[in-house]
Amino acid sequence: MPVHDIHSYSNPLESRVTHVELDLAVSFREKKLRGAATLALETAGRTLVLDTRDLNILRVNGSAAGFTLGPRDQFLGSPLTIQLPRGVRSVVVEYETSPQASGLQWLDPAQTAGKQHPFLFSQSQAIHARSWIPIQDSPGVRVTYSARINVPVPLTPLMSARIVRPGHFHLPQPVSPYLIALAVGDLQFKALSKRCGVWAEPSMLDQAAREFEDTEKMVQAAESLYGAYRWGRYDLLVLPPSFPFGGMENPCLTFATPTVIAGDKSLVSLVAHELAHSWSGNLVTNSTWRDFWLNEGFTTYIERRIQEVLYGRRRSEMEFAIESGELEGELKELKPADQKLVIDLSGRDPDDGMTMVPYVKGALLLRRLEEKHGRERFDAWIRSYFDQFAYQSISSEEFVAFLRKSFPGENVDAWLHQPGLPPDAPRIRFDFGSTPTHAWSTQEWLHWLRAQPAGLSAAQMSEMDQQWDFTRSGNSEIAAQWLLMAVRAGYRPAYGRLEQFLVEVGRRKFVKPLFEALVKTSEGRARAEAIYKKARPGYHPITQSTVDAILR
Ligand code: BES
Ligand code: ZN
C-alpha cells in the first residue's frame, strides 16, 4: 500500500517516470544549468505532473505549449503539468535553473581551497532535486539516470553515478531523486583501494586520502554484516567548507565536509555513516519523509557496528552513549509530536524532521531488538530485510510486517507512535573519565566540555584555554563546542576565532547553535549581525535560511 507523499505534486500512480537522461551545460558566469531532461515513462496517463522549484521551463517536447506551471508553494515549489499525447513513452523538458536554486551552491574561487576556480555542488535531499531537475521528486519514485555534463575547462564534473567517460555518467540502479547529485570544480582523484578513492581539490588531496585510508576496511566490514556492496565504486568527494552538512550519501560518491579532516581520523565515523546508507537509504529507502527514521535510524545503528569492527567496542559504545545523552537532552525541548519515529510533517519542510529522534531513537530501537533476539539472529534479519526490499522504497508499516514475520508477536508501536523513549529502551553506559589527559580522544574531550557547568566566567574559560589551547584547536568539533562556550561566557579572546570560523565554515550543525547563542544578548546580537554580513554571501541557501530565521 503506497503512502501518499505530501511533499510532492507528482502523480506516479497515473504516470510514472523510471529513467532520467540529463544533458546540461554549466554556466558559472550566469550561475545556471541549462539543457534538457528526457524522462522515460513506465506508465502514462493523460497528464504527467512533475515537481519543479524556480525552474525556467523553456519547451516541452520541442514546444512552448502543452504544459502549465502552477503557483509556487514556499516548501513544495510549482507543479509542472504536461499533457501527454496517447501512447507516448517519453517527455523532453528543456529548462534552465535559477541562480537561487535551493539545491545548488555556486562558489566563487575565493571560497575554495585553491582560490583559482569556481565550484558548484548540489544537495538534493530532502526536496531540492526539483530546483535543478524537473522530476517526480518523491523518495517513493525511483529512477535510473544517465547524464552528459558540459563544463568549462579545466574543471571536472562528478555525479552520484558511474563515470562512463569524462563528463558522461550512468547509474543503472534505481534510486530516489534525492540521491541525484552533481559537483563541478578543480578536482583530482587519489585511489585508496581498487574500488575506493578520494576526490578533492589538489591542495587537499593527500590530507584527505590519509584521513580516509580506512574506507576499504569499512566497506568490507559492512559487507560481512549485510551482504555485498552493490554500487560498484565507493568514492568520497571533499567539498569546500560551505557544504551545509557533515556528509551526504550520494550513490558511488559520498559528499563530505572538509571539517571532518582532523588529521587523526577522529571524525571518520562520518564515512562509516554515509557508507552505511549504501544499504539503509540508498538500497532500501523511506517511501515518504514521514518514515525518515528508516533511513537514519538504521544508518546510525550500522555506523556503530562498522565502527565496532574497525576501532573496537569501547569507541563505538562511547559514541553511542554520547548520542543517547544528546537525544535525551533534545527530547526535553521537542514537542511530543516530534518525538515519535513516525512524524507528521504536513505543512512543513521535511528538513525540519532532521532532529536526533530519527537518528538516535531509531538506532536505539534496533539496538533493543538486537539485545532481545540476540546479535546473530538479528544480524541475519537485517540482512534479509535488505535483500527483501532491495531497490524499493518502503513505509514503517512494511518494516513492522517484515519484522513480525521473523519475530512473531514483536510490538514496536510505542517506539513508532509514542513520544519519548519507551520503558524498554536500552541504556548505553560508558564510564567517562573526569580528569582531562592528553591521551583523551576527541569524543572524550567533547563529552567533558559539554559537561562543564553553565555560567562559567571568562576567567575560568581563560584558565582552561591556557591549559588546553582550545581557541586554537584544529579539530572542528572541539573548536565549535569551545566557541559556543566562549559566546555564553563572554570570553573575548575567542571572538576573533569565532568570526573566522563562522565566515569560513557553513556547516549548519556548527553555525546554527553559535548564532542562536549569540542573539541571546544585545551585545551578542550586534556581533552576530556584523559577522553574518560577511558570512552570509558564502553560505549555502539551506544555511542562509536557517540563520535568517534566527536573526529575523
Ligand atoms: N542524509 C544525511 C544528510 C541529510 C539529511 C541531508 C536530511 C538533508 C536532509 C546524512 O547521511 C547525515 O545524516 N549526515 C550527518 C552526519 C552523520 C555522521 C550523522 C550530518 O551531515 O550531520
Ligand atoms: Zn544519514
Coordinates of C-alpha atoms and ligand atoms in Angstrom, one line a residue:
M1 CA 0.0 0.0 0.0
P2 CA 1.8 3.1 -1.2
V3 CA 1.7 6.0 1.3
H4 CA 0.8 9.4 -0.3
D5 CA 3.7 11.8 -0.3
I6 CA 2.6 15.1 0.9
H7 CA 5.9 16.7 -0.3
S8 CA 5.4 16.0 -4.0
Y9 CA 2.9 17.3 -6.5
S10 CA 3.7 14.4 -8.8
N11 CA 1.2 11.7 -10.0
P12 CA 3.2 8.4 -10.1
L13 CA 0.1 6.3 -9.8
E14 CA -1.1 7.8 -13.1
S15 CA 2.1 8.4 -15.0
R16 CA 5.5 7.2 -13.6
V17 CA 9.0 8.3 -14.6
T18 CA 11.5 5.5 -14.4
H19 CA 14.6 6.9 -16.2
V20 CA 16.1 10.4 -16.4
E21 CA 18.5 11.5 -19.1
L22 CA 20.2 14.8 -18.4
D23 CA 22.1 16.9 -20.9
L24 CA 23.2 20.0 -19.1
A25 CA 25.7 22.8 -19.6
V26 CA 27.1 24.6 -16.5
S27 CA 27.5 28.3 -16.7
F28 CA 29.4 29.8 -13.8
R29 CA 29.0 33.3 -15.2
E30 CA 25.2 33.1 -15.1
K31 CA 25.1 30.7 -12.2
K32 CA 22.8 28.5 -14.3
L33 CA 22.4 24.9 -15.5
R34 CA 20.8 24.9 -18.9
G35 CA 19.7 22.0 -21.1
A36 CA 17.2 19.2 -21.2
A37 CA 15.9 16.3 -19.1
T38 CA 14.4 13.4 -21.1
L39 CA 12.1 11.4 -18.9
A40 CA 11.2 7.9 -19.7
L41 CA 7.7 6.8 -18.6
E42 CA 6.7 3.3 -17.4
T43 CA 3.0 4.1 -17.3
A44 CA 1.5 7.1 -19.0
G45 CA -2.0 8.5 -18.3
R46 CA -3.4 11.8 -19.7
T47 CA -1.0 14.0 -17.8
L48 CA 2.3 13.9 -16.2
V49 CA 2.9 16.0 -13.1
L50 CA 6.5 16.9 -12.2
D51 CA 7.9 18.8 -9.3
T52 CA 9.9 22.0 -10.0
R53 CA 11.1 24.9 -8.0
D54 CA 12.3 28.2 -9.6
L55 CA 12.9 26.4 -12.9
N56 CA 12.5 28.3 -16.1
I57 CA 10.8 25.8 -18.4
L58 CA 11.6 26.7 -22.0
R59 CA 9.9 23.9 -24.0
V60 CA 8.3 20.6 -23.5
N61 CA 8.6 18.1 -26.4
G62 CA 10.0 20.9 -28.5
S63 CA 7.0 23.2 -28.0
A64 CA 6.3 26.2 -25.8
A65 CA 2.7 24.9 -25.4
G66 CA 1.0 21.8 -23.9
F67 CA 2.2 22.4 -20.3
T68 CA 1.3 24.6 -17.4
L69 CA 3.4 25.7 -14.4
G70 CA 1.3 26.0 -11.2
P71 CA 1.7 28.6 -8.4
R72 CA 4.7 28.4 -6.2
D73 CA 4.4 27.0 -2.7
Q74 CA 7.2 28.1 -0.4
F75 CA 8.1 24.5 0.5
L76 CA 7.0 22.4 -2.5
G77 CA 7.7 24.7 -5.4
S78 CA 5.5 24.6 -8.5
P79 CA 3.8 21.6 -10.2
L80 CA 4.6 21.3 -13.9
T81 CA 1.6 19.6 -15.6
I82 CA 2.3 18.2 -19.0
Q83 CA -0.5 16.9 -21.4
L84 CA 0.6 13.5 -22.7
P85 CA -0.3 12.5 -26.3
R86 CA -1.8 9.0 -26.4
G87 CA 0.9 6.3 -26.3
V88 CA 3.9 8.5 -25.6
R89 CA 6.6 6.9 -23.6
S90 CA 9.0 9.8 -23.0
V91 CA 9.0 13.5 -22.5
V92 CA 11.7 16.1 -23.1
V93 CA 11.8 19.2 -20.9
E94 CA 14.1 22.0 -21.9
Y95 CA 14.9 24.3 -19.0
E96 CA 17.3 26.4 -17.0
T97 CA 17.8 26.7 -13.3
S98 CA 17.7 29.9 -11.3
P99 CA 20.8 31.4 -9.7
Q100 CA 18.9 31.0 -6.4
A101 CA 18.2 27.3 -6.9
S102 CA 17.8 25.9 -3.3
G103 CA 19.6 22.6 -4.2
L104 CA 22.7 24.2 -5.8
Q105 CA 25.5 26.3 -4.4
W106 CA 27.7 28.3 -6.7
L107 CA 31.0 29.2 -5.1
D108 CA 33.4 32.0 -6.1
P109 CA 37.1 31.0 -6.4
A110 CA 37.7 32.7 -3.0
Q111 CA 35.5 30.1 -1.3
T112 CA 37.6 27.2 -2.5
A113 CA 40.9 25.7 -1.2
G114 CA 42.7 26.6 -4.4
K115 CA 41.2 30.1 -4.8
Q116 CA 41.7 29.9 -8.6
H117 CA 38.5 28.3 -9.9
P118 CA 34.8 28.4 -9.1
F119 CA 32.9 25.4 -7.7
L120 CA 29.4 24.1 -7.9
F121 CA 27.7 21.4 -5.9
S122 CA 24.2 20.1 -5.5
Q123 CA 22.4 18.9 -2.3
S124 CA 19.1 17.3 -3.3
Q125 CA 17.9 15.8 0.0
A126 CA 15.2 16.2 1.1
I127 CA 13.2 18.0 -1.7
H128 CA 15.7 20.1 -3.6
A129 CA 16.3 17.9 -6.6
R130 CA 13.3 19.7 -8.1
S131 CA 15.2 23.0 -8.1
W132 CA 17.7 21.7 -10.7
I133 CA 15.8 18.8 -12.4
P134 CA 12.1 18.7 -13.3
I135 CA 11.3 15.3 -11.8
Q136 CA 8.8 13.4 -9.7
D137 CA 10.6 14.4 -6.5
S138 CA 9.4 11.8 -4.1
P139 CA 11.6 9.1 -2.5
G140 CA 8.9 6.6 -3.5
V141 CA 9.6 7.2 -7.2
R142 CA 12.9 5.5 -8.1
V143 CA 14.7 6.3 -11.3
T144 CA 17.8 5.2 -13.1
Y145 CA 19.7 8.0 -14.7
S146 CA 22.3 9.0 -17.2
A147 CA 23.9 12.4 -17.8
R148 CA 26.1 14.4 -20.0
I149 CA 27.5 17.4 -18.2
N150 CA 29.3 20.2 -20.1
V151 CA 31.8 22.3 -18.0
P152 CA 34.4 24.9 -18.8
V153 CA 38.0 23.7 -18.9
P154 CA 39.9 22.8 -16.8
L155 CA 37.1 21.8 -14.4
T156 CA 35.9 18.3 -13.7
P157 CA 32.2 17.3 -13.3
L158 CA 31.3 14.4 -10.9
M159 CA 28.0 12.8 -10.3
S160 CA 26.5 10.2 -8.0
A161 CA 26.9 7.5 -10.7
R162 CA 29.4 5.5 -12.6
I163 CA 31.7 7.6 -14.8
V164 CA 31.3 6.2 -18.3
R165 CA 33.9 8.6 -19.7
P166 CA 34.8 12.2 -18.7
G167 CA 31.5 14.2 -18.4
H168 CA 29.3 11.2 -19.1
F169 CA 27.6 9.3 -16.2
H170 CA 25.3 6.4 -15.8
L171 CA 23.6 4.9 -12.7
P172 CA 21.9 1.6 -13.6
Q173 CA 20.4 1.0 -10.2
P174 CA 17.0 2.8 -9.5
V175 CA 17.4 5.4 -6.8
S176 CA 15.2 8.1 -5.2
P177 CA 15.6 11.5 -6.8
Y178 CA 17.2 13.0 -3.6
L179 CA 20.2 10.9 -4.5
I180 CA 20.9 12.5 -7.8
A181 CA 24.0 14.7 -7.3
L182 CA 26.4 16.9 -9.2
A183 CA 29.6 18.7 -8.3
V184 CA 32.0 20.7 -10.5
G185 CA 35.4 22.0 -9.5
D186 CA 39.1 21.8 -9.8
L187 CA 39.2 18.2 -8.7
Q188 CA 41.7 15.4 -8.6
F189 CA 41.5 11.8 -7.6
K190 CA 43.6 9.5 -5.4
A191 CA 42.9 5.8 -5.1
L192 CA 42.5 4.2 -1.7
S193 CA 41.9 0.7 -2.9
K194 CA 40.6 -1.0 -6.1
R195 CA 37.1 0.3 -5.6
C196 CA 37.5 3.2 -3.2
G197 CA 39.1 6.6 -3.6
V198 CA 39.0 10.3 -2.8
W199 CA 38.2 13.3 -5.0
A200 CA 39.3 16.7 -3.7
E201 CA 40.9 20.0 -4.7
P202 CA 44.6 19.3 -5.4
S203 CA 45.8 21.0 -2.2
M204 CA 43.6 18.9 0.0
L205 CA 44.0 15.5 -1.8
D206 CA 46.9 14.0 0.2
Q207 CA 45.5 15.0 3.6
A208 CA 42.1 13.7 2.6
A209 CA 43.5 10.3 1.4
R210 CA 45.3 9.9 4.8
E211 CA 42.2 10.7 6.8
F212 CA 40.1 8.3 4.9
E213 CA 42.6 5.5 4.5
D214 CA 40.3 3.0 6.4
T215 CA 37.5 3.3 3.9
E216 CA 38.0 0.0 2.1
K217 CA 38.1 -1.8 5.5
M218 CA 34.8 -0.1 6.4
V219 CA 33.2 -1.4 3.1
Q220 CA 34.4 -4.9 3.9
A221 CA 33.1 -4.7 7.5
A222 CA 29.7 -3.6 6.2
E223 CA 29.7 -6.3 3.5
S224 CA 30.5 -9.0 6.1
L225 CA 27.4 -7.9 8.1
Y226 CA 24.9 -7.1 5.5
G227 CA 25.9 -8.6 2.1
A228 CA 27.7 -7.4 -1.0
Y229 CA 28.2 -3.6 -1.7
R230 CA 26.0 -3.2 -4.8
W231 CA 27.1 0.1 -6.2
G232 CA 30.5 -0.7 -7.8
R233 CA 32.7 2.1 -6.6
Y234 CA 32.6 3.8 -3.2
D235 CA 34.4 7.2 -3.5
L236 CA 34.4 10.3 -1.3
L237 CA 34.3 13.9 -2.5
V238 CA 35.7 16.6 -0.2
L239 CA 33.7 19.7 -0.7
P240 CA 34.6 23.3 0.3
P241 CA 33.7 24.3 3.9
S242 CA 30.4 25.9 3.0
F243 CA 28.9 22.4 2.5
P244 CA 25.8 22.6 4.8
F245 CA 26.0 19.1 6.1
G246 CA 28.6 16.7 7.5
G247 CA 28.1 14.2 4.8
M248 CA 25.6 13.2 2.1
E249 CA 25.3 9.6 0.9
N250 CA 25.2 10.2 -2.8
P251 CA 25.5 6.8 -4.6
C252 CA 29.0 5.8 -5.6
L253 CA 30.3 9.2 -4.3
T254 CA 29.7 10.4 -0.7
F255 CA 29.9 14.2 -0.4
A256 CA 31.8 15.2 2.7
T257 CA 32.6 18.4 4.6
P258 CA 36.3 19.2 4.9
T259 CA 35.7 19.8 8.6
V260 CA 36.0 16.1 9.3
I261 CA 39.6 16.2 8.2
A262 CA 41.1 16.5 11.7
G263 CA 44.4 14.9 11.0
D264 CA 43.9 12.0 13.4
K265 CA 40.9 10.1 11.9
S266 CA 38.9 11.0 15.0
L267 CA 35.9 12.1 13.0
V268 CA 35.8 9.4 10.3
S269 CA 32.7 7.8 11.8
L270 CA 31.0 10.1 9.3
V271 CA 32.4 7.9 6.5
A272 CA 31.0 4.8 8.3
H273 CA 27.7 6.6 8.4
E274 CA 27.5 7.6 4.8
L275 CA 28.7 4.2 3.7
A276 CA 26.0 2.5 5.8
H277 CA 23.5 4.4 3.7
S278 CA 24.5 2.3 0.8
W279 CA 22.3 -0.3 2.4
S280 CA 19.9 1.7 4.6
G281 CA 18.7 4.6 2.5
N282 CA 20.1 4.0 -1.0
L283 CA 19.2 0.3 -1.3
V284 CA 16.1 0.4 0.9
T285 CA 14.6 3.9 1.3
N286 CA 11.7 5.5 3.1
S287 CA 8.8 6.0 0.7
T288 CA 7.9 9.4 2.2
W289 CA 9.8 11.6 4.7
R290 CA 7.3 10.6 7.4
D291 CA 9.4 7.5 7.8
F292 CA 12.8 9.1 7.6
W293 CA 13.9 7.1 10.7
L294 CA 14.1 4.0 8.4
N295 CA 17.0 5.7 6.7
E296 CA 18.8 7.4 9.6
G297 CA 17.9 5.1 12.4
F298 CA 19.2 2.0 10.6
T299 CA 22.2 4.0 9.4
T300 CA 23.2 5.2 12.8
Y301 CA 22.9 1.7 14.2
I302 CA 25.0 0.3 11.3
E303 CA 27.5 3.1 11.6
R304 CA 28.2 1.9 15.2
R305 CA 28.5 -1.7 14.0
I306 CA 31.1 -0.7 11.4
Q307 CA 32.9 1.4 13.9
E308 CA 33.0 -1.5 16.4
V309 CA 34.7 -3.8 13.8
L310 CA 37.3 -1.2 12.9
Y311 CA 38.0 0.6 16.1
G312 CA 36.6 -1.7 18.9
R313 CA 33.6 -1.8 21.1
R314 CA 34.9 0.8 23.5
R315 CA 34.9 3.5 20.8
S316 CA 31.5 2.5 19.4
E317 CA 29.8 2.4 22.8
M318 CA 31.3 5.7 23.7
E319 CA 29.8 7.4 20.6
F320 CA 26.5 5.6 21.1
A321 CA 26.4 6.8 24.8
I322 CA 27.2 10.4 23.8
E323 CA 24.5 10.4 21.2
S324 CA 21.9 8.8 23.6
G325 CA 22.7 11.6 26.1
E326 CA 22.3 14.2 23.4
L327 CA 19.0 12.6 22.4
E328 CA 17.7 12.7 25.9
G329 CA 18.6 16.4 26.1
E330 CA 16.8 17.1 22.8
L331 CA 13.7 15.2 23.9
K332 CA 13.2 17.7 26.7
E333 CA 12.9 20.5 24.1
L334 CA 10.9 18.9 21.4
K335 CA 7.2 19.0 21.2
P336 CA 5.7 15.5 21.8
A337 CA 4.6 15.0 18.1
D338 CA 8.2 15.4 17.0
Q339 CA 9.5 12.8 19.5
K340 CA 7.8 10.0 17.6
L341 CA 9.7 8.0 15.0
V342 CA 6.8 8.3 12.5
I343 CA 6.3 12.1 12.3
D344 CA 3.7 14.3 10.9
L345 CA 5.3 16.8 8.5
S346 CA 2.2 18.3 7.0
G347 CA 2.6 22.0 6.2
R348 CA 6.4 21.8 6.9
D349 CA 9.6 21.5 5.1
P350 CA 10.9 17.9 5.6
D351 CA 14.3 19.3 6.5
D352 CA 12.5 20.1 9.8
G353 CA 12.4 16.4 10.6
M354 CA 16.1 16.4 11.0
T355 CA 16.3 16.1 14.8
M356 CA 18.2 13.4 16.7
V357 CA 14.9 11.4 17.0
P358 CA 15.1 9.6 13.7
Y359 CA 18.8 9.0 14.1
V360 CA 19.3 8.0 17.7
K361 CA 15.8 6.9 18.8
G362 CA 15.8 4.8 15.6
A363 CA 19.2 3.3 16.4
L364 CA 18.1 2.6 20.0
L365 CA 15.1 0.7 18.7
L366 CA 17.4 -1.6 16.6
R367 CA 19.8 -1.9 19.5
R368 CA 16.8 -3.0 21.6
L369 CA 15.8 -5.7 19.0
E370 CA 19.4 -6.9 18.8
E371 CA 19.6 -7.3 22.6
K372 CA 16.3 -9.0 22.8
H373 CA 16.7 -11.5 19.9
G374 CA 20.4 -12.0 20.0
R375 CA 23.0 -10.5 17.7
E376 CA 23.3 -13.5 15.4
R377 CA 19.6 -13.8 14.7
F378 CA 19.1 -10.0 14.4
D379 CA 22.0 -9.5 12.0
A380 CA 20.6 -12.3 9.8
W381 CA 17.2 -10.5 10.0
I382 CA 18.7 -7.1 8.9
R383 CA 20.5 -8.8 6.0
S384 CA 17.2 -10.5 4.9
Y385 CA 15.5 -7.1 5.2
F386 CA 18.0 -5.5 2.8
D387 CA 17.6 -8.5 0.4
Q388 CA 13.8 -8.4 0.6
F389 CA 13.4 -4.7 -0.1
A390 CA 16.5 -4.0 -2.2
Y391 CA 15.9 -1.1 -4.6
Q392 CA 12.5 -0.4 -3.0
S393 CA 11.0 2.4 -1.0
I394 CA 9.0 1.3 2.0
S395 CA 6.9 2.5 4.9
S396 CA 7.2 1.9 8.6
E397 CA 4.2 -0.5 8.2
E398 CA 6.1 -2.6 5.8
F399 CA 9.0 -2.7 8.2
V400 CA 6.8 -3.8 11.0
A401 CA 5.1 -6.5 8.9
F402 CA 8.5 -7.9 7.9
L403 CA 9.8 -7.8 11.5
R404 CA 6.8 -9.8 12.6
K405 CA 7.5 -12.5 10.0
S406 CA 10.7 -13.3 11.8
F407 CA 9.8 -12.3 15.3
P408 CA 6.0 -13.0 15.7
G409 CA 4.4 -11.0 18.4
E410 CA 7.1 -8.3 18.3
N411 CA 5.4 -5.0 19.0
V412 CA 7.2 -1.7 18.3
D413 CA 4.2 0.6 18.3
A414 CA 5.3 2.6 21.3
W415 CA 8.6 3.3 19.6
L416 CA 6.9 4.4 16.3
H417 CA 3.9 6.3 17.6
Q418 CA 4.5 7.5 21.1
P419 CA 6.7 10.4 22.2
G420 CA 9.8 10.0 24.3
L421 CA 11.7 6.7 24.9
P422 CA 9.6 3.6 25.8
P423 CA 10.4 1.9 29.1
D424 CA 12.2 -0.9 27.3
A425 CA 14.7 1.5 25.7
P426 CA 18.3 0.3 26.2
R427 CA 20.6 2.4 28.3
I428 CA 24.0 2.7 26.7
R429 CA 26.5 3.0 29.5
F430 CA 30.0 4.4 29.3
D431 CA 32.4 5.4 32.0
F432 CA 33.8 8.8 31.0
G433 CA 36.9 10.0 32.9
S434 CA 36.6 13.3 34.7
T435 CA 40.2 14.4 34.7
P436 CA 41.5 15.5 31.3
T437 CA 44.6 13.9 29.9
H438 CA 46.5 14.3 26.7
A439 CA 45.5 10.7 25.9
W440 CA 41.8 11.6 25.6
S441 CA 40.1 11.1 22.2
T442 CA 38.1 13.9 20.6
Q443 CA 34.9 12.3 21.8
E444 CA 36.1 12.3 25.4
W445 CA 37.1 16.0 25.1
L446 CA 33.7 16.8 23.7
H447 CA 31.9 15.0 26.4
W448 CA 33.9 16.7 29.1
L449 CA 33.4 20.2 27.5
R450 CA 29.7 19.7 27.3
A451 CA 29.5 18.6 30.9
Q452 CA 31.1 21.8 32.1
P453 CA 28.7 23.7 34.4
A454 CA 26.6 26.5 32.9
G455 CA 27.7 30.0 33.9
L456 CA 31.5 29.7 33.5
S457 CA 33.2 33.0 34.0
A458 CA 35.6 34.5 31.4
A459 CA 38.3 34.0 34.0
Q460 CA 37.6 30.3 34.2
M461 CA 37.5 30.0 30.4
S462 CA 40.8 31.7 30.3
E463 CA 42.3 29.2 32.7
M464 CA 41.0 26.3 30.6
D465 CA 42.3 27.9 27.4
Q466 CA 45.8 28.4 28.8
Q467 CA 46.0 24.8 29.8
W468 CA 44.5 23.2 26.8
D469 CA 44.6 25.8 24.0
F470 CA 41.0 25.2 22.9
T471 CA 40.7 28.5 21.0
R472 CA 43.4 27.3 18.5
S473 CA 42.1 23.7 18.3
G474 CA 42.4 22.4 14.7
N475 CA 39.6 20.0 15.4
S476 CA 36.3 21.5 14.1
E477 CA 34.1 19.7 16.6
I478 CA 36.1 20.8 19.6
A479 CA 36.5 24.3 18.2
A480 CA 32.7 24.6 17.6
Q481 CA 31.9 23.4 21.2
W482 CA 34.5 25.7 22.7
L483 CA 33.3 28.7 20.7
L484 CA 29.8 28.1 21.9
M485 CA 31.0 28.2 25.5
A486 CA 33.0 31.3 24.7
V487 CA 29.9 33.1 23.5
R488 CA 28.0 32.1 26.6
A489 CA 30.7 33.2 28.9
G490 CA 31.6 36.4 27.1
Y491 CA 35.1 35.1 26.7
R492 CA 36.6 37.8 24.4
P493 CA 40.0 36.2 23.5
A494 CA 38.0 33.7 21.4
Y495 CA 36.0 36.3 19.4
G496 CA 38.5 36.6 16.6
R497 CA 38.5 32.8 16.1
L498 CA 34.7 32.8 16.3
E499 CA 34.3 35.3 13.5
Q500 CA 36.9 33.5 11.3
F501 CA 35.2 30.1 11.9
L502 CA 31.7 31.5 11.1
V503 CA 32.9 33.2 7.9
E504 CA 34.7 30.1 6.7
V505 CA 32.5 27.2 7.8
G506 CA 28.9 26.9 6.6
R507 CA 28.1 23.5 8.1
R508 CA 24.7 24.1 9.6
K509 CA 25.3 21.9 12.7
F510 CA 28.1 24.3 13.8
V511 CA 26.7 27.6 12.5
K512 CA 23.2 27.3 13.9
P513 CA 23.9 26.9 17.7
L514 CA 26.6 29.6 17.5
F515 CA 24.2 32.2 16.1
E516 CA 21.4 31.0 18.5
A517 CA 23.8 31.6 21.4
L518 CA 24.9 35.0 20.1
V519 CA 21.5 36.5 19.7
K520 CA 20.7 35.9 23.4
T521 CA 22.3 39.1 24.5
S522 CA 22.1 42.5 22.8
E523 CA 25.8 42.8 22.5
G524 CA 25.9 39.3 21.0
R525 CA 23.2 40.2 18.6
A526 CA 25.1 43.2 17.3
R527 CA 28.2 40.9 16.8
A528 CA 26.1 38.3 15.1
E529 CA 24.7 40.8 12.7
A530 CA 28.2 42.1 11.9
I531 CA 29.6 38.6 11.4
Y532 CA 26.6 37.5 9.3
K533 CA 27.0 40.4 7.0
K534 CA 30.4 38.9 6.0
A535 CA 29.4 35.3 6.2
R536 CA 26.0 35.2 4.5
P537 CA 27.2 35.5 0.9
G538 CA 29.3 32.4 1.4
Y539 CA 26.6 30.3 3.0
H540 CA 24.6 27.6 1.2
P541 CA 20.9 28.5 0.7
I542 CA 20.0 26.0 3.4
T543 CA 22.3 27.5 6.0
Q544 CA 21.2 31.0 4.9
S545 CA 17.6 30.3 5.6
T546 CA 18.4 28.7 9.0
V547 CA 20.4 31.8 10.1
D548 CA 18.0 34.3 8.5
A549 CA 15.3 32.8 10.8
I550 CA 17.5 33.1 13.9
L551 CA 18.3 36.8 13.2
R552 CA 14.9 37.8 12.0
Ligands
BES1 N1 21.5 12.1 4.6 C1 22.0 12.8 5.7 C2 22.1 14.3 5.5 C3 20.7 15.0 5.3 C4 19.6 14.6 6.0 C5 20.6 16.0 4.3 C6 18.4 15.2 5.7 C7 19.4 16.6 4.1 C8 18.2 16.2 4.8 C9 23.4 12.3 6.1 O1 23.6 10.9 5.9 C10 23.7 12.6 7.5 O2 23.0 12.2 8.3 N2 24.7 13.5 7.8 C11 25.1 13.9 9.1 C12 26.3 13.2 9.5 C13 26.2 11.9 10.3 C14 27.5 11.4 10.7 C15 25.2 12.0 11.4 C16 25.4 15.4 9.1 O3 25.5 15.9 8.0 O4 25.5 16.0 10.1
ZN2 ZN 22.5 9.9 7.4

